[in-house]
Coordinates of C-alpha atoms in Angstrom, one line a residue:
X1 CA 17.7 -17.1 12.1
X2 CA 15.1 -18.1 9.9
X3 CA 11.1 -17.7 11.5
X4 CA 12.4 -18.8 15.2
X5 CA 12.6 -14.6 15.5
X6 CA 9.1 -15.2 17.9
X7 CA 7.2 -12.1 17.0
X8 CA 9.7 -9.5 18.0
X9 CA 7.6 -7.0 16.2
X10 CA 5.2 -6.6 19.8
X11 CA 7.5 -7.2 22.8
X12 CA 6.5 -4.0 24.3
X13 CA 5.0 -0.4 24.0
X14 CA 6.6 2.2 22.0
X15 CA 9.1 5.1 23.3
X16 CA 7.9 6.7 26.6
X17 CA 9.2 10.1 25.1
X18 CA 6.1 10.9 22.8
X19 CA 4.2 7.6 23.6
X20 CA 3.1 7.6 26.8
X21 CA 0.0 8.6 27.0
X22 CA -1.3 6.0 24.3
X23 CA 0.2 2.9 26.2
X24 CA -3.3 2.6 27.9
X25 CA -5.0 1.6 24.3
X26 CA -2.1 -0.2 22.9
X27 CA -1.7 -2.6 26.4
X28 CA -4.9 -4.4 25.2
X29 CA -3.3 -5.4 22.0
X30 CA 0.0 -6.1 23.4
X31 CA -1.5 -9.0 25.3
X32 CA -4.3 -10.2 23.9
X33 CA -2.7 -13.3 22.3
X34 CA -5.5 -13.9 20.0
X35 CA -4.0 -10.8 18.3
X36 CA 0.1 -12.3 18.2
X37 CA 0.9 -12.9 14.2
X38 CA 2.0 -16.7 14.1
X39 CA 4.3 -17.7 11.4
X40 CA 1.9 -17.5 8.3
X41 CA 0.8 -13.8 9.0
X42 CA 4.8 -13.0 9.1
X43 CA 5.6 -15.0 6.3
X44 CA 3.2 -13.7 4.2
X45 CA 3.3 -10.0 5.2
X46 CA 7.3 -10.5 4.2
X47 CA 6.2 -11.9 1.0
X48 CA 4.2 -9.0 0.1
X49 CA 6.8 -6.5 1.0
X50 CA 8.6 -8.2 -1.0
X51 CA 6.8 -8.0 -4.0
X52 CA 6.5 -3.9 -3.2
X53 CA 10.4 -4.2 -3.2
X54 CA 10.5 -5.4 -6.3
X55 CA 7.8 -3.4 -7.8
X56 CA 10.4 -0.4 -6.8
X57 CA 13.2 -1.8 -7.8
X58 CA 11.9 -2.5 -11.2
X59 CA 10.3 0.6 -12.0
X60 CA 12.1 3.6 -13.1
X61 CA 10.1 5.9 -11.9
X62 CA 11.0 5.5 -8.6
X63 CA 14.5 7.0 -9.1
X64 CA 14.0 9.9 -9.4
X65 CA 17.4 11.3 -8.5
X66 CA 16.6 15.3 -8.0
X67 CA 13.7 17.4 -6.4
X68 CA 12.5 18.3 -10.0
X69 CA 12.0 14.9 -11.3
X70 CA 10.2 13.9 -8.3
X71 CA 8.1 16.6 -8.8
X72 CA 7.5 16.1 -12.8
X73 CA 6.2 12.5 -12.1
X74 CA 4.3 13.0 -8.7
X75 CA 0.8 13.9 -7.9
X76 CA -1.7 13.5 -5.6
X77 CA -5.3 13.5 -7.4
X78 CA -7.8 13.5 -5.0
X79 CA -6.1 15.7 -1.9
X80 CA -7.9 17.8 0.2
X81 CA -11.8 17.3 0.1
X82 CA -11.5 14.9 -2.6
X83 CA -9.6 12.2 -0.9
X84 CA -11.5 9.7 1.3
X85 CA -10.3 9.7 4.6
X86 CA -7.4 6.6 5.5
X87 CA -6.9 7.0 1.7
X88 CA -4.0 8.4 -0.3
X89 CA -4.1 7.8 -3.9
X90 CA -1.2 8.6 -5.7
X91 CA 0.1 9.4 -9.1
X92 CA 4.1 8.7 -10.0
X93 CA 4.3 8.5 -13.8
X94 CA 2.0 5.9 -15.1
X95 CA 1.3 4.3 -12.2
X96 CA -1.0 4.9 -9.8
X97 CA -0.8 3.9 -6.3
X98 CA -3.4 3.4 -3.6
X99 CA -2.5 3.1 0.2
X100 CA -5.7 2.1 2.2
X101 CA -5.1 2.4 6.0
X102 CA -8.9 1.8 6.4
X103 CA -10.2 -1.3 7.7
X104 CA -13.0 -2.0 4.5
X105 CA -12.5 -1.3 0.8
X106 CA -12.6 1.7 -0.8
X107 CA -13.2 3.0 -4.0
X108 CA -11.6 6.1 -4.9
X109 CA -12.6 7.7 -8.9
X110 CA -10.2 9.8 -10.3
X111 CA -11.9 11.4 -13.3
X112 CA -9.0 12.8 -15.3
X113 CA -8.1 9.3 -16.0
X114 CA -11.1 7.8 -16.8
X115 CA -10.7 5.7 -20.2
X116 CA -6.9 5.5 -19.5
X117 CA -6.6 1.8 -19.6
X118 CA -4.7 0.7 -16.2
X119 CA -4.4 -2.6 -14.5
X120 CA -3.1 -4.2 -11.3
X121 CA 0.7 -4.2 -11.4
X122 CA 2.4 -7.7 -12.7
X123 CA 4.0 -8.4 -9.6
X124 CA 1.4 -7.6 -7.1
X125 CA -1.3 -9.5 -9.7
X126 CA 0.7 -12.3 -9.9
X127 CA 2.6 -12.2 -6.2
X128 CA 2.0 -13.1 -2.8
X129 CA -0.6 -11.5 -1.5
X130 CA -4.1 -12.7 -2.1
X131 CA -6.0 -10.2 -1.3
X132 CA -4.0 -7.4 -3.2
X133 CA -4.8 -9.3 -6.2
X134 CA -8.7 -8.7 -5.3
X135 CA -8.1 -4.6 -6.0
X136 CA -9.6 -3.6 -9.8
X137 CA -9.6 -0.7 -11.6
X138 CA -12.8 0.4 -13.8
X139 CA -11.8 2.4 -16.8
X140 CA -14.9 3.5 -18.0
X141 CA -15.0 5.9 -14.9
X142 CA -11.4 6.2 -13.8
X143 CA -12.2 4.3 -10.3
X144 CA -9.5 2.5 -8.3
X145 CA -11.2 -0.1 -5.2
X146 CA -8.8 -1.4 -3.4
X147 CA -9.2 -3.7 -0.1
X148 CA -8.8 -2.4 3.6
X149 CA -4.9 -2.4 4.9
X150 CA -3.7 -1.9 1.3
X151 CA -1.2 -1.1 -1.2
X152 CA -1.9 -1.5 -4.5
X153 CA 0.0 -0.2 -7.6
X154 CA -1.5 0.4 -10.8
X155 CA 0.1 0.2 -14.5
X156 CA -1.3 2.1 -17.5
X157 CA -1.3 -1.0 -20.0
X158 CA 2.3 -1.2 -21.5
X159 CA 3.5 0.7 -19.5
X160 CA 5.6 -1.4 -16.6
X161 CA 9.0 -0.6 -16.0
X162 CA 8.9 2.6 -17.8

């Protein structure tokens, strides 16, 4: 099978069910070919994924296996007012995790863990993606900038796989 899959991701719009009335903005994108993903985009948005995979497998905290752990380990910092918009930051255990849906990068300060020494996960500071590996953390003030069309997971220091 291998990369000869030809882009399979676009070959049409979504569902007419509950889609319908958005296939007039997505029709632009679906032809323009100046927008089609060739084989490096694929390959290296599989890549990434990867590394989330793996980031997932090999952290414990994301097994939790009942509603109360889940709840013991998960948090959501900034909700509400407090969270930039196309921003989610999250809290499971001692990482944190920022999902950016925005197109530039965002900051997002979390005061409670201000001085709390954290750092870009191993495997997303070492992996595939290169501009991941651009997201920092600044302890001093507990602030998390990640780039746009992100996901990046961050470690308290000594704390991965935990």
């Amino acid at each position: 099978m291998g990369l000869r899959v030809r882009q399979r991701l676009r070959p049409g719009a979504a569902p007419a069910a509950d889609n319908e009335s958005k296939w007039p903005y997505a029709k632009p994108l679906l032809t323009d070919p100046s927008v089609r993903p060739g084989c490096s985009e694929i390959t290296g948005a599989s890549a990434a994924y990867r590394d989330l995979l793996r980031i997932r497998t090999t952290e414990k905290v994301f097994s939790q296996t009942t509603v109360e752990g889940v709840r013991q380990v998960l948090s959501f910092p900034l909700s509400g007012t407090g969270e930039t918009p196309g921003v989610i930051t999250m809290g499971l255990g001692r990482l944190v995790v920022v999902f950016n849906a925005t197109p530039s990068r965002q900051s997002q300060t979390v005061p409670a863990l201000a001085g709390t020494p954290y750092a870009l996960h191993p495997v997303q500071a070492h992996g595939a993606d290169a501009t991941v590996r651009t997201s920092g953390y600044e302890r001093a003030t507990g602030t998390f900038t990640v780039p746009g069309r992100t996901v990046a997971v961050f470690t308290a220091s000594g704390a991965v796989g935990r």
